[in-house]
Coordinates of C-alpha atoms and ligand atoms in Angstrom, one line a residue:
X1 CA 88.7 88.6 88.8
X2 CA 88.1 90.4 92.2
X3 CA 88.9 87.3 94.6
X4 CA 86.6 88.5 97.5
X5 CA 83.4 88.8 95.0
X6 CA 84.3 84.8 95.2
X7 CA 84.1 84.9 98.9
X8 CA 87.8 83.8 98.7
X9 CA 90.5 85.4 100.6
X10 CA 93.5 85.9 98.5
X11 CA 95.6 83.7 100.9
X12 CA 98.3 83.5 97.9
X13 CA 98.1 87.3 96.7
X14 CA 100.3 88.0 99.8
X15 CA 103.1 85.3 98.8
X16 CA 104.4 87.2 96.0
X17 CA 101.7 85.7 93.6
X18 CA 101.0 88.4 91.0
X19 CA 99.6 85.9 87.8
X20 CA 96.1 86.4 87.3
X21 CA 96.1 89.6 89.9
X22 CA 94.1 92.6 89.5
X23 CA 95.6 96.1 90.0
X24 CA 93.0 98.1 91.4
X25 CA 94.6 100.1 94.1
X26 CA 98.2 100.4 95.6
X27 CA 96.2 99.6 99.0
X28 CA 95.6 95.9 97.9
X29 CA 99.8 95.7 98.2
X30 CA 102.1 95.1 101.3
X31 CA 105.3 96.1 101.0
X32 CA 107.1 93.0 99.6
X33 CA 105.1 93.2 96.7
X34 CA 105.7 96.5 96.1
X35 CA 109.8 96.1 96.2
X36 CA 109.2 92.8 93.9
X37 CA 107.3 94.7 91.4
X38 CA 110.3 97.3 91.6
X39 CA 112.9 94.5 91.5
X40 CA 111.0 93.3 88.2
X41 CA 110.5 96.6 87.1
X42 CA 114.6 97.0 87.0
X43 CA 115.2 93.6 85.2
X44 CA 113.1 95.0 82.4
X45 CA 115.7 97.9 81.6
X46 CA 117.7 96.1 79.1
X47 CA 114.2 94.8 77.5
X48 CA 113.0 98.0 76.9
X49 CA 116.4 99.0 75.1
X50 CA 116.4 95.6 73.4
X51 CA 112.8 94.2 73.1
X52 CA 111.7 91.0 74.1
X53 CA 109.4 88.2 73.5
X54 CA 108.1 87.4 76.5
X55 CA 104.2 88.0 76.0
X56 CA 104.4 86.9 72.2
X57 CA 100.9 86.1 71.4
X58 CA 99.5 87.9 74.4
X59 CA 97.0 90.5 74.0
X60 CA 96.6 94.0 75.8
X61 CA 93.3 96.1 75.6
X62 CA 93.3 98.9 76.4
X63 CA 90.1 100.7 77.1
X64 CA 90.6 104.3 77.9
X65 CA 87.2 106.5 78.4
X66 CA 89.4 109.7 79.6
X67 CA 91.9 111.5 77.5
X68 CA 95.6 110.4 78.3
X69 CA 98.8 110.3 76.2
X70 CA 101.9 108.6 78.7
X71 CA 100.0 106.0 80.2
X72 CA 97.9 104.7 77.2
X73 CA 101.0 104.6 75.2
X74 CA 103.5 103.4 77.7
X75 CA 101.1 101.0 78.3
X76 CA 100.9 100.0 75.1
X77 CA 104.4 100.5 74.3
X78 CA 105.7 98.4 77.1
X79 CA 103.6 95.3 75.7
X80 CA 105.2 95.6 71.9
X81 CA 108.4 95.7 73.8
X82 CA 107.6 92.4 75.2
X83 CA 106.3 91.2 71.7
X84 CA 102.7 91.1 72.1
X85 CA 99.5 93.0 71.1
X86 CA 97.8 95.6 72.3
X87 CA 94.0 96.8 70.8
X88 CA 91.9 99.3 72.7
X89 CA 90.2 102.6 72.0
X90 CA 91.0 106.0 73.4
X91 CA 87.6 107.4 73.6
X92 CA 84.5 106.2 74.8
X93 CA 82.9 107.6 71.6
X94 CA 84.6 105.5 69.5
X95 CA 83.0 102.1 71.4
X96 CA 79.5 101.3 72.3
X97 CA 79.2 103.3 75.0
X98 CA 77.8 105.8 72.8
X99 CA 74.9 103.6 71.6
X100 CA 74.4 102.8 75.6
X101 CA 76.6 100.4 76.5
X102 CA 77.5 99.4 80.2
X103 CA 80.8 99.0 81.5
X104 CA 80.7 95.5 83.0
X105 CA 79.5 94.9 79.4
X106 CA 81.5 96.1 77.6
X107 CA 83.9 94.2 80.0
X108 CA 82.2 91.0 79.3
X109 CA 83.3 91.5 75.6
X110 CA 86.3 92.8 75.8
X111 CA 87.4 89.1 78.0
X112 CA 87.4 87.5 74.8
X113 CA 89.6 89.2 72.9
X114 CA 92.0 90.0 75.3
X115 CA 94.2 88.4 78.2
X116 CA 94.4 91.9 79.8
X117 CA 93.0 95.2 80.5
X118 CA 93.9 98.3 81.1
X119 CA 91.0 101.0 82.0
X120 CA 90.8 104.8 83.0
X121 CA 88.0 105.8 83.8
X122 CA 85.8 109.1 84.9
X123 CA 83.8 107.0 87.9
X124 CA 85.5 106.1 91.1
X125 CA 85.2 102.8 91.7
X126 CA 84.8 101.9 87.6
X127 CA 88.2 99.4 87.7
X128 CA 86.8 97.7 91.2
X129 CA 83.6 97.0 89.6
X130 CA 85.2 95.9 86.4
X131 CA 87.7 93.6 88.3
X132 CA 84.0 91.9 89.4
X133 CA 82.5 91.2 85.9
X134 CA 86.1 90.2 83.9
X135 CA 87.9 86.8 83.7
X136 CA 91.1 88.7 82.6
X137 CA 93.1 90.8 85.0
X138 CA 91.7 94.1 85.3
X139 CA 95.4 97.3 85.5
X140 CA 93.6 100.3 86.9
X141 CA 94.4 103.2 84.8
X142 CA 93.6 105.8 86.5
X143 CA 89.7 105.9 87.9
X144 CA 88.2 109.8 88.4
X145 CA 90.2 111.5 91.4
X146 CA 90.1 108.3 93.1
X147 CA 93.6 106.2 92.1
X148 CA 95.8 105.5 89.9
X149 CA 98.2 102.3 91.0
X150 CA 100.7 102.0 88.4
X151 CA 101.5 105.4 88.6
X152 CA 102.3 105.3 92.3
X153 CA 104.5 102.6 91.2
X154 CA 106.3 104.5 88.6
X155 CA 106.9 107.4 91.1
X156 CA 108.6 104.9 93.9
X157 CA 110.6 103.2 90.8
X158 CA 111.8 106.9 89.9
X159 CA 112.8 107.6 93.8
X160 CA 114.5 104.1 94.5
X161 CA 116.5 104.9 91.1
X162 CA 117.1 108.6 91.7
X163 CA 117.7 109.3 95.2
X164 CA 119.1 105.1 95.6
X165 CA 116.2 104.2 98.7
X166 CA 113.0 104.8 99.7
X167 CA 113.1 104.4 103.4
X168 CA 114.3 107.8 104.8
X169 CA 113.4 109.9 102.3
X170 CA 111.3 113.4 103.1
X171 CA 108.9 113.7 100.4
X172 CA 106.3 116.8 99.7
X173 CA 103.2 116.4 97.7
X174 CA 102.1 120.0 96.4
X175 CA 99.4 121.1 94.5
X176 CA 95.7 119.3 93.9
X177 CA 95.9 116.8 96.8
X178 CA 92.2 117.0 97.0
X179 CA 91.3 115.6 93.1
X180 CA 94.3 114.3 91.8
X181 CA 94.6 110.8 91.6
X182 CA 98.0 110.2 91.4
X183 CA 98.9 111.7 94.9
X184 CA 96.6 109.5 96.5
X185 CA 98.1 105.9 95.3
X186 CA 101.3 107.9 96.5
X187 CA 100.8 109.1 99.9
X188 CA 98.6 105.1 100.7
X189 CA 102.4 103.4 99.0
X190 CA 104.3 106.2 101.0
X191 CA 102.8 105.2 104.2
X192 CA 104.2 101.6 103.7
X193 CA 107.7 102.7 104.0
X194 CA 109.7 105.0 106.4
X195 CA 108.5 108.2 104.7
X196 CA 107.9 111.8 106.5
X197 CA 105.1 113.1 104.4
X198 CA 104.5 117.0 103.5
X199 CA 101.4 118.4 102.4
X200 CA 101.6 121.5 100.4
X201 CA 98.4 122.7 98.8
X202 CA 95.5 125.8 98.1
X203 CA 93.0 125.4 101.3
X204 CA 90.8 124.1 99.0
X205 CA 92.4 121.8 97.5
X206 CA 93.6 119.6 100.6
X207 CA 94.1 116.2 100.8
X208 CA 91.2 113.9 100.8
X209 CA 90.2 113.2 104.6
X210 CA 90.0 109.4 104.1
X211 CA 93.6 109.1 102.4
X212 CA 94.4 111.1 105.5
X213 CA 92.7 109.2 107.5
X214 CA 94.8 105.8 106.5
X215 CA 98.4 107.7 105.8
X216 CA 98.4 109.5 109.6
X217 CA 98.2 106.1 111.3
X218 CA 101.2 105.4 109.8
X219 CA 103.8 107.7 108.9
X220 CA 104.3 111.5 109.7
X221 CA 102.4 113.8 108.3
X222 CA 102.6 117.4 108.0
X223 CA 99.5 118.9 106.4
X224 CA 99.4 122.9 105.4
X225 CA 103.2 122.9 105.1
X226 CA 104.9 126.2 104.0
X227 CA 107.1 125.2 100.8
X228 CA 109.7 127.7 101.6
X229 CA 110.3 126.9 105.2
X230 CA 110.3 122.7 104.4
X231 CA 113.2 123.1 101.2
X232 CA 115.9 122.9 102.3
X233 CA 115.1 119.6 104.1
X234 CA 113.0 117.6 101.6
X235 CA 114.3 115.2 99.2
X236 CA 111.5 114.8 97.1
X237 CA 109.5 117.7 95.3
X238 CA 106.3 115.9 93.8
X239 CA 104.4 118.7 92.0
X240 CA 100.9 117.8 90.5
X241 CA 98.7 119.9 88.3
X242 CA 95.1 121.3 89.2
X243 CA 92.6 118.7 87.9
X244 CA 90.8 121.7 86.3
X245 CA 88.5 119.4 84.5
X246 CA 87.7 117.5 87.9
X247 CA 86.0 120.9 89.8
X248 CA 82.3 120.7 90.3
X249 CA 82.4 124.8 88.7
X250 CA 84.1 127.1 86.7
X251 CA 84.6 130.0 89.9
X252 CA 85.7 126.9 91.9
X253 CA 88.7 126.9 89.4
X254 CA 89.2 130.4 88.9
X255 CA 90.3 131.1 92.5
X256 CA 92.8 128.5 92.4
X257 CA 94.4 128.6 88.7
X258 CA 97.8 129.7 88.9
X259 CA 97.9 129.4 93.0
X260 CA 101.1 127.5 93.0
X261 CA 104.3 127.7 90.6
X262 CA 107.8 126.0 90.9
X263 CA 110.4 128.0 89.4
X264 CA 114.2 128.2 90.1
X265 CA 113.8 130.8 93.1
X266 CA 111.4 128.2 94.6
X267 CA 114.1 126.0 94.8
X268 CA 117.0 128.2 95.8
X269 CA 117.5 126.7 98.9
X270 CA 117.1 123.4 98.1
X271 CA 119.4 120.3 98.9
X272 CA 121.9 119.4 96.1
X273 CA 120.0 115.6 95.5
X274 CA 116.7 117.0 95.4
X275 CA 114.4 115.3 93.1
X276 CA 111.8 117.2 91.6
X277 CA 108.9 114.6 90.3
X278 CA 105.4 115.3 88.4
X279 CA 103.0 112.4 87.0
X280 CA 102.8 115.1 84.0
X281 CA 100.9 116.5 81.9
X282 CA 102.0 120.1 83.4
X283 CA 100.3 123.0 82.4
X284 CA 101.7 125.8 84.6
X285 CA 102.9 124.2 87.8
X286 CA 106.7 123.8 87.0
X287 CA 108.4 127.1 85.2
X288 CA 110.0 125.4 81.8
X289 CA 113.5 127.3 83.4
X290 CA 113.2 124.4 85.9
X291 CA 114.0 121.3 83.3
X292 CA 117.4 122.1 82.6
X293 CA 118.3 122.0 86.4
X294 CA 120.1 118.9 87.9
X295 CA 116.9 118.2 90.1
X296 CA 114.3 117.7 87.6
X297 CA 113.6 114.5 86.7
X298 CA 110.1 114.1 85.5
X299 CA 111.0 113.3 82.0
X300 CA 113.0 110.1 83.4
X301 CA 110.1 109.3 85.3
X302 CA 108.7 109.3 81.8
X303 CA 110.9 106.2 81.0
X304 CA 110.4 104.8 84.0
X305 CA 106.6 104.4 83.3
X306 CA 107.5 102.0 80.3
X307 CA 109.7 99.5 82.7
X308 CA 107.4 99.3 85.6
X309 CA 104.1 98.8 83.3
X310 CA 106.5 95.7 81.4
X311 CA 107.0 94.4 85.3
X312 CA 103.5 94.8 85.8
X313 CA 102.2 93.1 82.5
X314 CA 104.2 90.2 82.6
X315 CA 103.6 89.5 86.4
X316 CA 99.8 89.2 86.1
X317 CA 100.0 87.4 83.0
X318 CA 102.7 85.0 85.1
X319 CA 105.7 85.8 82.7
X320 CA 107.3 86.4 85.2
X321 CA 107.2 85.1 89.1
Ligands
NCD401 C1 97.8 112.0 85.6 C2 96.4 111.4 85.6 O1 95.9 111.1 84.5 O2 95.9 111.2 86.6 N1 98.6 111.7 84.5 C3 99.2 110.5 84.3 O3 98.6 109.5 84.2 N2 100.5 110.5 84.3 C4 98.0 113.4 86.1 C5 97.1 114.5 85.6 O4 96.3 114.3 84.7 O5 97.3 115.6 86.1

């Protein structure tokens, strides 16, 4: 459904037009959308206490080749809360990619049995190139250490709710900058508001030079900032886990694992309405002493995952405007 492989411009995608869209990466939004998407996102709270039937006899595939547990299942979860179906698999074993399969393929199939699709993928650039082959709007999952949209999505949802705005806040990304996904659909939906940006990481493990690249023409950015010294200013603590599984070798890894820990002295002197994110799954990057402190909040983000992904689905299958 990628409108420029039609040698159209999307003159409509940027006048709040969302039915039919693909989500392939938070950089394909302007900052309208965004806030619309968040707007909807909101409107779906008392849906996802109550259920709904708003997608009843819509169908959700969802065609996971990497192992995930909260966005398959809020995924799939947000679309029985709207009253449709969901069919997918969870492992590329499980499909025809084993026997050889290719993805625009299995794409191709997939088209008729479902009027969406949600894919995570190992490849960069595996939801773009599905987006070219499918009829049906293509949600980008999650694709290798490139992006992962919906994500970025959930994280602005969880600041506009938690700390009430956006614009203003003083946010610092720490951890894997360099292959996680997730921080870099943040930092490119960051740079659309007001935000002063810090980046907090191993050397290694610095953000990616092109994210910088687009984020520095923007907004602030401080890269190599020392987490102690920034504290007692930030508003937002956005911790990510080492994408141990993402690093070319095993001694690439070991010098890093274990290079970066929240735990309450970390956050002594932090501000009273500090917010204290993470995309999760942790491993060792937030002490488990941290939860039970007024600042963390990733479990809500948690939630928050199944509202913004019920925005999401019923605004490209036009259930909503
Ligand atoms: C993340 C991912 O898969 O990129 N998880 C998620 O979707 N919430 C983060 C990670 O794996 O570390």
């Amino acid at each position: 459904m990628l409108f420029s492989t039609l040698g159209l411009s999307c003159f409509w995608c940027h006048n709040l037009e969302f039915k039919g869209r693909d989500i392939v990466s938070i950089e394909d939004f302007i900052q309208t959308e965004i806030n619309h998407i968040l707007d909807v996102a909101k409107s779906m709270e008392p849906l996802a206490k109550g259920g709904s039937e708003l997608l009843k006899g819509k169908i959700l595939a969802t065609l996971f080749f990497e192992p995930s547990t909260r966005t398959r299942l809020s995924f799939e979860s947000a679309m029985l809360k709207l009253g449709g179906n969901v069919i997918g698999f969870a492992e590329p074993d499980a499909s025809s990619t084993r026997k050889g399969e290719n993805l625009a393929d299995t794409v191709r199939t997939v088209e008729n049995y479902a009027d969406v699709i949600a894919l995570r993928h190992s490849l960069e650039g595996s939801a773009k190139l599905a987006a070219e082959f499918s009829k049906v709007p293509i949600i980008n999952a999650g694709t290798g250490s490139e992006e992962h949209p919906t994500q970025a999505l959930i994280d602005l949802y969880t600041m506009r709710k938690e700390s009430g705005k956006i614009d203003g806040l003083k946010v610092a990304l720490v951890g894997d900058l360099r292959y996680g996904r997730t921080v870099h659909s943040l930092a490119y939906a960051l740079a659309l508001y007001s935000v002063e940006l810090y980046l907090v990481s191993p050397e290694t493990l610095r953000m990616r030079k092109d994210v910088l690249a687009t984020i520095k023409s923007k907004i602030p950015v401080t890269e190599n900032a020392n987490l102690e010294k920034i504290m007692p200013q930030i508003d937002v603590l956005y911790v990510t886990r080492i994408q141990k599984e993402r690093f070319p070798d095993a001694a690439e890894y070991a010098k890093v694992k274990g290079a970066y820990r929240i735990d309450l002295k970390t956050i002594e002197k932090a501000k009273k309405d500090l917010i204290i994110l993470h995309p999760l799954p942790r491993v060792d990057e937030i002490a488990p002493e941290v939860d039970n402190t007024p600042q963390a909040r990733y479990f809500q983000q948690v939630w928050n995952g199944i509202v913004v992904r019920m925005a999401l689905l019923s605004l490209v299958l036009g259930a909503v405007e």
